[in-house]
XYZ file of C-alpha atoms in Angstrom:
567
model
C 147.858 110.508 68.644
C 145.569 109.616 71.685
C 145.693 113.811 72.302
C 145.084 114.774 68.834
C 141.972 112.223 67.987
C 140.447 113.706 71.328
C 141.458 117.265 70.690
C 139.626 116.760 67.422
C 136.761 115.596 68.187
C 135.960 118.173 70.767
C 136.809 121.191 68.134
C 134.659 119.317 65.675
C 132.127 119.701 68.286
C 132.191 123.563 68.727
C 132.230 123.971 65.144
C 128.426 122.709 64.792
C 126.119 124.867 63.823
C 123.867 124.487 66.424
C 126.219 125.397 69.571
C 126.003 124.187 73.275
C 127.642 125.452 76.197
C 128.615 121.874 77.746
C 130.955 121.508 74.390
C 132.867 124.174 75.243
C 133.006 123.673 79.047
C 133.978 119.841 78.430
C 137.052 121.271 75.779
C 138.300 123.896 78.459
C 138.378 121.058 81.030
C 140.087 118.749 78.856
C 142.793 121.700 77.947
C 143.127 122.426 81.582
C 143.385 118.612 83.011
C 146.513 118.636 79.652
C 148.193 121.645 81.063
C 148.203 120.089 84.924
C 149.249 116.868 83.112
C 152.243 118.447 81.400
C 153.353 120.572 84.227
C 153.455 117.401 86.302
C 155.644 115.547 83.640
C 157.661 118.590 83.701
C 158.367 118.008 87.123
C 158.796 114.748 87.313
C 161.773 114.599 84.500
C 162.995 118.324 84.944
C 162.303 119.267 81.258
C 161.407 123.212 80.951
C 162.450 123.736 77.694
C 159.450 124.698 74.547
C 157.534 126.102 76.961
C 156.126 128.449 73.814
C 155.272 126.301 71.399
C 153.369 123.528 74.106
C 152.182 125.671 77.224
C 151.587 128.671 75.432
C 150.000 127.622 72.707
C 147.184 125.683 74.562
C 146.938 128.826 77.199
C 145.977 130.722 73.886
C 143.517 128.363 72.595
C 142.043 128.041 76.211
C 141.393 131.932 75.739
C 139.953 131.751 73.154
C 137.619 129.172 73.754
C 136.726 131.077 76.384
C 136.193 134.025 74.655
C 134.147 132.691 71.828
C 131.650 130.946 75.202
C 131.462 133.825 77.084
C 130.468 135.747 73.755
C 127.832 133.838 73.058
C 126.559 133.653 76.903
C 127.212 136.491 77.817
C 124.359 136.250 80.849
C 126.410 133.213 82.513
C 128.692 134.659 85.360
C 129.778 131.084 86.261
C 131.342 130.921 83.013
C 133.022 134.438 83.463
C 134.174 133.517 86.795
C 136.185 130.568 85.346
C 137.548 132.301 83.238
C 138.588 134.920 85.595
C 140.167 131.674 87.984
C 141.728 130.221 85.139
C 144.041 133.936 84.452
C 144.479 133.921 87.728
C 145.905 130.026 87.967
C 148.376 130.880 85.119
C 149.456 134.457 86.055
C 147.922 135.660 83.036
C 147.527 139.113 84.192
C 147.247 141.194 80.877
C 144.596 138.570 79.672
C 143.098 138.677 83.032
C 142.635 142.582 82.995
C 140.830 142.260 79.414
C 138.412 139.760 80.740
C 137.465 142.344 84.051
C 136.966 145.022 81.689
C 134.588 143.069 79.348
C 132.793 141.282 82.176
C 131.998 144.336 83.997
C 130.590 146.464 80.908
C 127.950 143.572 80.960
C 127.086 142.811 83.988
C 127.404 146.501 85.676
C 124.499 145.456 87.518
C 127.076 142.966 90.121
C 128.637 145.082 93.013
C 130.193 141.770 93.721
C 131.739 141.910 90.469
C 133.622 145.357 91.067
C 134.696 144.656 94.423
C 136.211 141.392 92.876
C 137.852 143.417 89.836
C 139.266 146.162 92.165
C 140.505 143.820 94.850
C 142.447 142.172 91.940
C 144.246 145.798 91.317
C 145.068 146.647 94.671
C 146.396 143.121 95.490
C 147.582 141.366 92.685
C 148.684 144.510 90.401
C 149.810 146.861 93.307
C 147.660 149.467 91.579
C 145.462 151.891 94.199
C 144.755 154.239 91.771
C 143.282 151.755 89.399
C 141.252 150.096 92.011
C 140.044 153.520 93.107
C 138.942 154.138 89.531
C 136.808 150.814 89.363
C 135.289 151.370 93.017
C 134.249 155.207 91.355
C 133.182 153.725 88.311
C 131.213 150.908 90.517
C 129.882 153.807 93.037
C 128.281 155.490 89.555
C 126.321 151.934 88.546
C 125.193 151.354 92.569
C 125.226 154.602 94.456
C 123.451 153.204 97.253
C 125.444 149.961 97.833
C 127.108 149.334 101.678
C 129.283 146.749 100.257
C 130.852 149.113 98.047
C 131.134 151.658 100.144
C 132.883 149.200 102.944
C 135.553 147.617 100.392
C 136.480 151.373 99.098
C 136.773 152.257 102.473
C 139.497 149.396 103.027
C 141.315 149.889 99.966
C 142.004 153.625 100.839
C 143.124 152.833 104.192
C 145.307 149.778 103.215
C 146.773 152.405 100.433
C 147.594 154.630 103.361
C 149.039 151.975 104.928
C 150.999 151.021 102.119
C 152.383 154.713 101.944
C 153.200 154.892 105.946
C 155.384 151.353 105.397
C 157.275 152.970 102.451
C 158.513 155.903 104.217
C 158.968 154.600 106.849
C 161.517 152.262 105.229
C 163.210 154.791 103.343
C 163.663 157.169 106.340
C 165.227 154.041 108.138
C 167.381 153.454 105.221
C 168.127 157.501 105.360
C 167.511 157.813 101.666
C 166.414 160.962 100.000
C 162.945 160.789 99.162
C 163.441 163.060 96.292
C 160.373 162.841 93.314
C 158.697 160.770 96.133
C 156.582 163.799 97.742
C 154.068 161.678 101.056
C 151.112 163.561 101.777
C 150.370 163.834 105.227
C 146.098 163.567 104.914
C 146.768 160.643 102.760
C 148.964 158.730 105.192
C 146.543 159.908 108.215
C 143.299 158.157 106.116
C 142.121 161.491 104.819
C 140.977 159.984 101.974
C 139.187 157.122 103.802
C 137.379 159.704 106.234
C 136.238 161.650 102.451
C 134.505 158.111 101.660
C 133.181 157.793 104.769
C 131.537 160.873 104.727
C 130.423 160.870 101.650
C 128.811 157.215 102.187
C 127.025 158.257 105.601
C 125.327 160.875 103.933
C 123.725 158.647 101.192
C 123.442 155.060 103.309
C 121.331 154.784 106.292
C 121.194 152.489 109.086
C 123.446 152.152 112.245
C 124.653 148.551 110.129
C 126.968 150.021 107.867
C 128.430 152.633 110.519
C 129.522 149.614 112.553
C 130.859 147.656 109.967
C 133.023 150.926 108.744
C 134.006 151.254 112.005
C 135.128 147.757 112.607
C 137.209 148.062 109.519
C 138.833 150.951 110.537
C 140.263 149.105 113.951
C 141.806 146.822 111.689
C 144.644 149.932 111.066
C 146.615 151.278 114.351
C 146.621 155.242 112.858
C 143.232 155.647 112.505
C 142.246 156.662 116.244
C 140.844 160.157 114.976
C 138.608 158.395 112.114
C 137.462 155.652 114.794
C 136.416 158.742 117.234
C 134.402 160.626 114.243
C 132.706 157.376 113.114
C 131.483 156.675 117.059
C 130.599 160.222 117.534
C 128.285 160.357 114.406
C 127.094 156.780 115.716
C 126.137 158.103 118.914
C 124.305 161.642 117.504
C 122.705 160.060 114.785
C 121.399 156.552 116.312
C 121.468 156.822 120.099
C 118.212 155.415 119.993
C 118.736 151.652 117.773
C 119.371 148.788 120.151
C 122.777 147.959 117.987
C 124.214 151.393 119.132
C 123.670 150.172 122.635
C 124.867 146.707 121.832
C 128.320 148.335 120.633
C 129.017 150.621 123.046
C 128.530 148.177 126.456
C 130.515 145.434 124.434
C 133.038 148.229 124.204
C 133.645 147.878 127.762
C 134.711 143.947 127.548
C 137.986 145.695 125.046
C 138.511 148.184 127.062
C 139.836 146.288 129.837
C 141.772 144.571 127.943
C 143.773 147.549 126.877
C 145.542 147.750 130.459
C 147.574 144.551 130.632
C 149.455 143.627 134.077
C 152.202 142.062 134.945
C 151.851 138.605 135.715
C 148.179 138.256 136.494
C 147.088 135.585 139.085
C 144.248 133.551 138.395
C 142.059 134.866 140.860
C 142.947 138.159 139.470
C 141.668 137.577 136.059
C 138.612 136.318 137.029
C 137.686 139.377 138.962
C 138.766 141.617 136.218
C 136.884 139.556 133.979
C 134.236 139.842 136.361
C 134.156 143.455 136.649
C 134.144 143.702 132.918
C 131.245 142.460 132.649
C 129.316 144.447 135.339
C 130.335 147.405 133.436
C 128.721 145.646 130.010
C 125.708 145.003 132.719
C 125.495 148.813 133.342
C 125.627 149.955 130.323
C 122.634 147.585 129.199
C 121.003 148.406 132.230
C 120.890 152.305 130.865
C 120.327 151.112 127.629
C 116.783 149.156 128.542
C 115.994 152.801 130.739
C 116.335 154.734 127.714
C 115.352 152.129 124.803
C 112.401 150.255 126.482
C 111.931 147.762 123.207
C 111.632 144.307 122.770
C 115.021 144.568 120.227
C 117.132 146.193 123.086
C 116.065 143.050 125.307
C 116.963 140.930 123.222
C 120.542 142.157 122.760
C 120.706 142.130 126.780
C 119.895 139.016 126.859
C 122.059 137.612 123.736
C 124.986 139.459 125.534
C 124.393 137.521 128.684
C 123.603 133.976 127.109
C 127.081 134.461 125.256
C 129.153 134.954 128.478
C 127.329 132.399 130.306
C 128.467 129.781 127.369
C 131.422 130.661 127.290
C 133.954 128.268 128.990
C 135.830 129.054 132.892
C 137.150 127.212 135.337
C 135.775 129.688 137.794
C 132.328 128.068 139.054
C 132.156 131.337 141.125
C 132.499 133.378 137.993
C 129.644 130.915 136.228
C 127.313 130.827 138.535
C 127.713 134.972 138.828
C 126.747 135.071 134.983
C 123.710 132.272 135.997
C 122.179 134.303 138.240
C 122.346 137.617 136.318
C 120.987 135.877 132.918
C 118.013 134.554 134.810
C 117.920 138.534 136.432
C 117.623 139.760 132.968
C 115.370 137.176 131.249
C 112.719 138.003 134.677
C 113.503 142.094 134.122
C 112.493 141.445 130.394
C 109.568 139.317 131.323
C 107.781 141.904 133.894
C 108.691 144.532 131.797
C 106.052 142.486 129.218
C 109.291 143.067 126.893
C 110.613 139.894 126.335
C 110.332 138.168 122.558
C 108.295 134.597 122.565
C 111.450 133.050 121.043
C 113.360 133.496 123.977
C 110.697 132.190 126.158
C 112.117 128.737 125.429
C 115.741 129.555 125.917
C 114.678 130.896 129.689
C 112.721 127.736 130.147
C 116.029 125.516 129.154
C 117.837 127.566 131.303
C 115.737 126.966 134.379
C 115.452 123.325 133.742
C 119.475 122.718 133.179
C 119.273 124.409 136.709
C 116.913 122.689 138.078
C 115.031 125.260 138.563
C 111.488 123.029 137.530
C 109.154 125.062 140.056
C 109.826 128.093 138.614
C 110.126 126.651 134.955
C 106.540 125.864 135.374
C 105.653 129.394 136.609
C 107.323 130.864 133.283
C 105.503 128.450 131.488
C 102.446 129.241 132.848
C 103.127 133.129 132.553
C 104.563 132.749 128.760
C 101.248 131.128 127.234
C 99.231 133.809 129.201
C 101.366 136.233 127.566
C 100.771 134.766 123.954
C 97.933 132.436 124.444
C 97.395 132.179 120.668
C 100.622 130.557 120.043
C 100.968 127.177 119.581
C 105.009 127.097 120.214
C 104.386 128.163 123.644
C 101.796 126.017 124.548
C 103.793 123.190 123.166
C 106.760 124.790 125.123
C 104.609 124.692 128.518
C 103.310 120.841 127.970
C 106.932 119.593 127.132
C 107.945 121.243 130.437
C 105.091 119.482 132.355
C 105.335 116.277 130.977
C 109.218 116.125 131.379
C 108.842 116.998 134.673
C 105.809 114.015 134.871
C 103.182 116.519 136.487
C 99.535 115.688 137.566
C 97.900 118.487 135.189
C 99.337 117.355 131.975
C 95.478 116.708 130.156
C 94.117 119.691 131.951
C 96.634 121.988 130.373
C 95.821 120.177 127.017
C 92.244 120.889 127.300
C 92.851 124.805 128.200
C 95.370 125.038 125.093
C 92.926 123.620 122.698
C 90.766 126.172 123.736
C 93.219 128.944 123.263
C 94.629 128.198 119.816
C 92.933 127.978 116.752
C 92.335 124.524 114.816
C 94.618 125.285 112.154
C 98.355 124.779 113.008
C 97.458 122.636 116.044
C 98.945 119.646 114.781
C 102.113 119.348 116.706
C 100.213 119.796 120.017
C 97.741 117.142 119.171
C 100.950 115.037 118.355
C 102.233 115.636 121.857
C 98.728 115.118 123.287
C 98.325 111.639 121.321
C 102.208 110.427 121.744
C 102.301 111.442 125.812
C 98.973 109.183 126.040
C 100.211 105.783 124.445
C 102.511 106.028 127.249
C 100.435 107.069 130.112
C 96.815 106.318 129.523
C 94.923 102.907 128.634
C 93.965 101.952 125.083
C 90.476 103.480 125.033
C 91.285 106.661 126.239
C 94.084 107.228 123.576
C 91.988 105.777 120.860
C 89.247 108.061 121.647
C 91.679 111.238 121.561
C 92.624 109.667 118.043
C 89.298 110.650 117.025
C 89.122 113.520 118.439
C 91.994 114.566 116.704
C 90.561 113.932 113.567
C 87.951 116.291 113.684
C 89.880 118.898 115.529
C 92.253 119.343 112.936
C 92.443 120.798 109.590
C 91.927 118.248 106.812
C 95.351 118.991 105.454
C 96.944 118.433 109.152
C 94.364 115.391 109.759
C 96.302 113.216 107.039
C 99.223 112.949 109.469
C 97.002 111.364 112.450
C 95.766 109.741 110.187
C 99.105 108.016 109.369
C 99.616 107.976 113.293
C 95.888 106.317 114.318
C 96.820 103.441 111.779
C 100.066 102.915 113.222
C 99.234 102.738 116.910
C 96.211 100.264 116.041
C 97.743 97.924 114.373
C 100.580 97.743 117.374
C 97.901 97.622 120.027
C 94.878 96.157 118.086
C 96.093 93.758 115.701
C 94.889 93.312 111.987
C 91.447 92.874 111.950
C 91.225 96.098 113.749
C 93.353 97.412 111.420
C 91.591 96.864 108.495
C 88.461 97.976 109.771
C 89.891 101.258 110.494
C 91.532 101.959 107.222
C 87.943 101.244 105.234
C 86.746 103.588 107.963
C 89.113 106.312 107.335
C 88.992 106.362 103.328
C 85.617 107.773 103.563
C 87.162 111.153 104.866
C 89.707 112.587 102.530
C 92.361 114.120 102.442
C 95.086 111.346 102.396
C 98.963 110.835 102.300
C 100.825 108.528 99.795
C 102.711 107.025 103.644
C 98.758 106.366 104.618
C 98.050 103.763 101.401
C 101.721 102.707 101.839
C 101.425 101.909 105.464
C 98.232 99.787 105.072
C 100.018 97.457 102.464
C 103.392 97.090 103.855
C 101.023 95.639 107.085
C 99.202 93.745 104.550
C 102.821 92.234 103.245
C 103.664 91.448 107.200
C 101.157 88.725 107.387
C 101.573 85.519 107.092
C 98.376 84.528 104.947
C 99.131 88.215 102.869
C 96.322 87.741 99.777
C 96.460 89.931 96.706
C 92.773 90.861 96.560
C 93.114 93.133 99.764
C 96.774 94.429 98.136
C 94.438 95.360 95.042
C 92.035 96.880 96.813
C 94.468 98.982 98.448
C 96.997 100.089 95.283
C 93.335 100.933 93.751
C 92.656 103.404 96.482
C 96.384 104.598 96.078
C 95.637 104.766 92.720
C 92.569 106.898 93.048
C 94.632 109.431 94.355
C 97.612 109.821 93.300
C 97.640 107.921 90.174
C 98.357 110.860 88.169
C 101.504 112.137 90.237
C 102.961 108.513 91.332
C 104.967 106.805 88.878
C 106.640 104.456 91.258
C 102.877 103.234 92.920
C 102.312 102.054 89.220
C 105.752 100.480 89.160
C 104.705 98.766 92.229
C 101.910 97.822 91.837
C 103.122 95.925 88.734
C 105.813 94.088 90.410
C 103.302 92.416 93.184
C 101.553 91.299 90.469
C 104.460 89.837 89.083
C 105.876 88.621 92.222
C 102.970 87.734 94.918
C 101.803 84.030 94.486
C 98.211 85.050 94.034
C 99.083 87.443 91.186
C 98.400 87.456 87.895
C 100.911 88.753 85.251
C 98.402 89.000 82.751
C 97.198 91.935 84.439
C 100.157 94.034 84.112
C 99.406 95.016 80.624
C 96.046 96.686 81.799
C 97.786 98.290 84.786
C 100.579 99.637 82.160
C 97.556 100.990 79.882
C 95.602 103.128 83.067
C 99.136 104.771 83.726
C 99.592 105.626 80.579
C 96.176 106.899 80.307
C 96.427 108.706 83.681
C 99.887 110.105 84.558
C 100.563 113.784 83.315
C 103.212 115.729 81.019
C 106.880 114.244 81.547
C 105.730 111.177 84.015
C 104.925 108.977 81.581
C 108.472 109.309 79.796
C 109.852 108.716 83.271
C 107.232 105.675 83.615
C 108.059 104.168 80.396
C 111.436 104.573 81.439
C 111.102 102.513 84.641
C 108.955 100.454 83.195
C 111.616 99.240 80.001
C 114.141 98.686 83.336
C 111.854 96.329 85.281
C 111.197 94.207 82.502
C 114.857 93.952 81.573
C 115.520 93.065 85.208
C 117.574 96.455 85.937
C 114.913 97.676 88.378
């Protein structure tokens, strides 16, 4: 009964006139949660008779349900998607293929879509040649897509595979082959090298000719593909960085194709070792013939990733040490070397303790890019970790460099380092300074910072002359009014006329974007000692008045909790 009155009242629902998609989604979710239900009861008693009339008949309702959603939202691929799952959870694969065929004459547009629908065929219904008639179909919507290109790719040379493991098992089980005629091109990947070919003539970019290539190592009898794909990499690209990249990480596999017996460990290290020179030589070439900032880069990446990675050799480590810091100076006087891996070179050098010359790099990386703020802040974080005399002086030379705007995080440094190492005066006065050195949108957060450090070194009454100081400059930060009366609540004689004064400044401001200052605002007059309750009808009128579009629905909201004591 409990089933039925629920069942009922969610098909009474999708029978409205006036449909919604959460109505349908809820009675799918309740049909689904039934069917786990009764397949665990099932279970549990060992009852699998009337499997018809009770599984099958809510499967079919299920369908339909979400047949009739997906029909009228048609634009929803969640929805399609579930629906897809669901098939899939209940090995409805005749339903299943009905919902891929509807699904993909509306939304052609999804490669994604097709790979899923033809990965489904190949997989789940054994069917190459009906995945190779989606991916064709797919290829005609998106002629131009690598993905596609990639998965048909696969599928052809997992179908050759397929083929190779079936005659291969009937010749070992000496059975005539008969009707069953094995091409030879289509067991060797012919029909993988046609896509290929086909592909590289419409998709450009070394990219997609490595990822091709990658998945054709995947498959042990395509040696002859893997040499065509390289050879076309190599004529049509020898000048991209990635080509390059490829080709000297080709030497770290290539040793490993020549196992030996029993290798020591002093052995493998040196092999290892040796490896990697090779890799090293092959960059080296690389950065002769390729002179770019890209090809650099992947130097350097390649070294960074075999100096991370874990030995017990310290020999071996502090080998790939010294030739990451050989690169990362080659790339620097070569004037080569990107400004974001400036800062991995510094880190380097000071996990080496290698400070002098992580000050020299410094130096030479904000001459390089003097306009940068990063590597100024890169350069002053070096100096004052390593507590140096010339910390202000190289402040005062990069405020000359950079522009005001983005400046902010150095004057943060500048302003931070000082509490610590300078006296009150000198720190206060840089607070200033800061204040008309920045932009007005980056001023709001010294702002925030001045008021902080003055009340912890100047007390209250300094405090509060500051802040009536400071409103007369806009712009300001919610945190800035906020600030000023949570150190208003911290004293002990806290009086509600200087909290006014302060929520009306707030209120100034942001009293059109804030409902929770109102809110606030409200409850300290509610709650403080010196407030008066009476004024919260007023302060409930001005929001009303002020606040825009859906705030004051969300204010009213809040407002009906706090005086039912919920908020």
């Amino acid at each position: 009964r409990a089933v039925l009155r629920k069942a009922s009242a969610l098909e009474y629902k999708i029978q409205r006139r006036a449909l919604r998609k959460e109505d349908f989604i809820n009675y799918i979710q309740y049909e689904v949660n039934l069917l786990e239900l009764i397949k665990k009861r099932r279970a549990r008693i060992g009852y699998s008779f009337k499997k018809d009339e009770i599984e099958h008949s809510i499967l079919h309702r299920v369908h339909s349900l979400f047949n009739r959603a997906t029909g009228k939202w048609k634009d929803d691929v969640q929805l399609w998607l579930s629906h897809v799952a669901f098939c899939k959870q209940w090995n409805a694969k005749h339903q299943l293929s009905k919902v891929f065929s509807t699904m993909l004459a509306i939304h052609s547009n999804k490669p994604a879509l097709w790979i899923m629908a033809a990965k489904w065929e190949m997989e789940t219904k054994l069917s190459s040649e009906s995945a190779r008639h989606l991916f064709l179909r797919a290829l005609r919507f998106h002629p131009e897509c690598p993905k596609l290109y990639q998965e048909y790719f696969r599928m052809e040379l997992m179908h050759a595979e397929k083929q190779r493991k079936e005659k291969k098992e009937f010749e070992q089980a000496k059975m005539d082959l008969g009707e069953f005629n094995y091409s030879e091109e289509i067991l060797n990947g012919e029909m993988a090298r046609i896509v290929y070919r086909d592909a590289s003539q419409k998709i450009k970019g070394v990219e997609f000719q490595l990822a091709v290539l990658s998945i054709a190592k995947l498959f042990d009898f395509t040696q002859d593909l893997q040499k065509e794909i390289l050879e076309s990499l190599q004529a049509r690209y020898a000048d991209d960085p990635l080509t390059w990249d490829y080709m000297a990480r080709q030497e770290l596999e290539l040793g490993s194709l020549q196992p030996t017996e029993h290798p020591t460990k002093q052995k493998k290290v040196s092999e290892m070792a040796q490896r990697e020179e090779r890799c090293c030589a092959v960059f080296d070439e690389a950065v002769r013939a390729v002179p770019t900032e890209d090809m650099w880069k992947c130097y350097i990446t390649f070294c960074l990733e075999r100096y991370n990675r874990k030995t017990n050799s310290e020999e071996l480590k502090q080998k790939r040490l010294e030739r990451t810091l050989n690169v990362f100076n080659k790339a620097h006087e070569s004037s080569l070397l990107p400004e974001a891996l400036y800062k991995q070179w510094l880190q380097l050098l000071l996990d080496s303790s290698l400070s002098e010359k992580a000050v020299e790099v410094a130096e030479a990386a904000t001459r390089h890019f003097s306009q940068s703020v990063e590597m100024w802040q890169m350069r002053l974080q070096v100096l004052i970790q390593l507590e140096r005399d010339d910390v202000t002086q190289c402040f005062e030379e990069a405020m000359k460099h950079t522009k005001s705007k983005g400046t902010l995080p150095l004057w943060t440094l500048w302003v931070e380092w000082s509490e610590g190492i300078n006296c009150k005066e000198e720190t206060e006065a840089l607070y200033q300074r800061s204040l008309h050195a920045t932009t007005p949108a980056e001023s709001v957060t010294m702002k925030e910072m001045y008021l902080d450090w003055t009340y912890r070194n100047g007390g209250y009454k300094k405090v509060k002359r500051l802040f009536t100081s400071l409103c007369e400059n806009r712009p300001f930060s919610l945190d800035f009014f906020r600030k000023m009366i949570q150190i208003e609540k911290e004293q002990e004689s806290c009086k509600m006329l200087h909290l006014r004064e302060y929520y009306e400044r707030a209120l100034r401001e942001f009293g059109s974007t804030n409902t929770d200052l109102w809110l606030d605002y409200i409850k300290e007059e509610l709650s403080h000692p010196q407030g008066k309750p009476e004024n919260c009808g007023s302060i409930h009128w001005r929001a009303m008045k002020m606040l825009q579009g859906d705030l004051v629905e969300d204010f009213v909201s809040k407002y009906t909790f706090l005086q039912t004591g919920h908020l």
